[in-house]
XYZ file of C-alpha atoms in Angstrom:
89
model
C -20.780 -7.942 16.507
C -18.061 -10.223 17.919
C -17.864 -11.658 14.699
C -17.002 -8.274 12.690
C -14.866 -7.910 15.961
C -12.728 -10.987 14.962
C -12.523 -9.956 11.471
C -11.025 -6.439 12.024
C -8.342 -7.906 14.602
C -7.698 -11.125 11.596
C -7.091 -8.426 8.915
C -5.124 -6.034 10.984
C -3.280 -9.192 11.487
C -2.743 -10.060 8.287
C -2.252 -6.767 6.561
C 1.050 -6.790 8.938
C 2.300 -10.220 8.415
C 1.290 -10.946 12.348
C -0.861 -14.317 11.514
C 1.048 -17.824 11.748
C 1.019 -19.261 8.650
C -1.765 -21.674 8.967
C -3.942 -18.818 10.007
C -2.506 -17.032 7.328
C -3.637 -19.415 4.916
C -7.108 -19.937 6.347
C -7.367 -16.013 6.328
C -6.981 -16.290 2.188
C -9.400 -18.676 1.640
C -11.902 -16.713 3.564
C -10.655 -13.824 1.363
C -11.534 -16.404 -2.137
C -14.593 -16.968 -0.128
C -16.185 -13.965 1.062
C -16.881 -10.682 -0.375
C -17.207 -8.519 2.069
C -14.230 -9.568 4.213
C -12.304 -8.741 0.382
C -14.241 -5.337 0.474
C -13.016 -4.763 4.340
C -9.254 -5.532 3.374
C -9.375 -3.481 0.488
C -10.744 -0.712 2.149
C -8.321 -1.291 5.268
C -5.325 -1.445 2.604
C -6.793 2.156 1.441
C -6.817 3.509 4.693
C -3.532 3.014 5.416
C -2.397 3.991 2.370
C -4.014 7.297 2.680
C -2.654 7.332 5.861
C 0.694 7.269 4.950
C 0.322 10.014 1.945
C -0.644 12.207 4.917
C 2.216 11.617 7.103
C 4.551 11.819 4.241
C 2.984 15.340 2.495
C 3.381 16.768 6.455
C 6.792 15.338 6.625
C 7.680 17.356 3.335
C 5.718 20.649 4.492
C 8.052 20.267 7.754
C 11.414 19.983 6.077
C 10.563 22.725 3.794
C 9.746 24.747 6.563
C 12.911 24.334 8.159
C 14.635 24.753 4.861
C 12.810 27.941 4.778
C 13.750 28.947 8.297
C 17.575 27.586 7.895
C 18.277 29.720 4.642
C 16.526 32.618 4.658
C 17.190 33.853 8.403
C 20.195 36.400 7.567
C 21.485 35.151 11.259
C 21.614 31.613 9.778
C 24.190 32.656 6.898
C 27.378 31.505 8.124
C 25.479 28.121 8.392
C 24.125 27.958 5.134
C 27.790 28.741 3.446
C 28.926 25.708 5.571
C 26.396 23.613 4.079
C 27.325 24.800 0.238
C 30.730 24.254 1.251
C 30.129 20.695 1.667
C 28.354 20.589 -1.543
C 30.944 22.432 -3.940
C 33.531 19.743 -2.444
């Protein structure tokens, strides 16, 4: 257990440039080396990934909601001409 312990906090390391460079090193010849720590970076690089597709498809549902709010509240008109004024200029 400590061992798969070390290995998550090593590639959590490394996946954010946090190891010295010796370390660093060492941690990709383990990589050349051993299967399953490849497997656990590859699936920790995936995570994140996925991770940041989420974040960035709510970021986008957000905005457009605002958008939404912004230009079709009839109260909000005098702000949305301001907005295509700066636009046509």
């Amino acid at each position: 257990m400590r061992t798969s312990l070390n290995n998550i906090r090593q590639t959590e390391a490394f996946l954010h440039a946090q190891l010295p460079p010796q370390e660093a090193i060492l941690f990709e010849a383990r990589l050349l080396t051993d299967p399953l720590l490849r497997l656990n970076l590859r699936l920790q690089q995936k995570a994140y990934s996925l991770i940041r597709m989420y974040y960035r498809k709510k970021l986008k549902e957000e905005v457009s909601d605002v958008h939404e709010q912004l230009y079709n509240d009839p109260q909000q008109s005098a702000f949305k001409q301001q907005i295509q004024q700066l636009f046509k200029s």
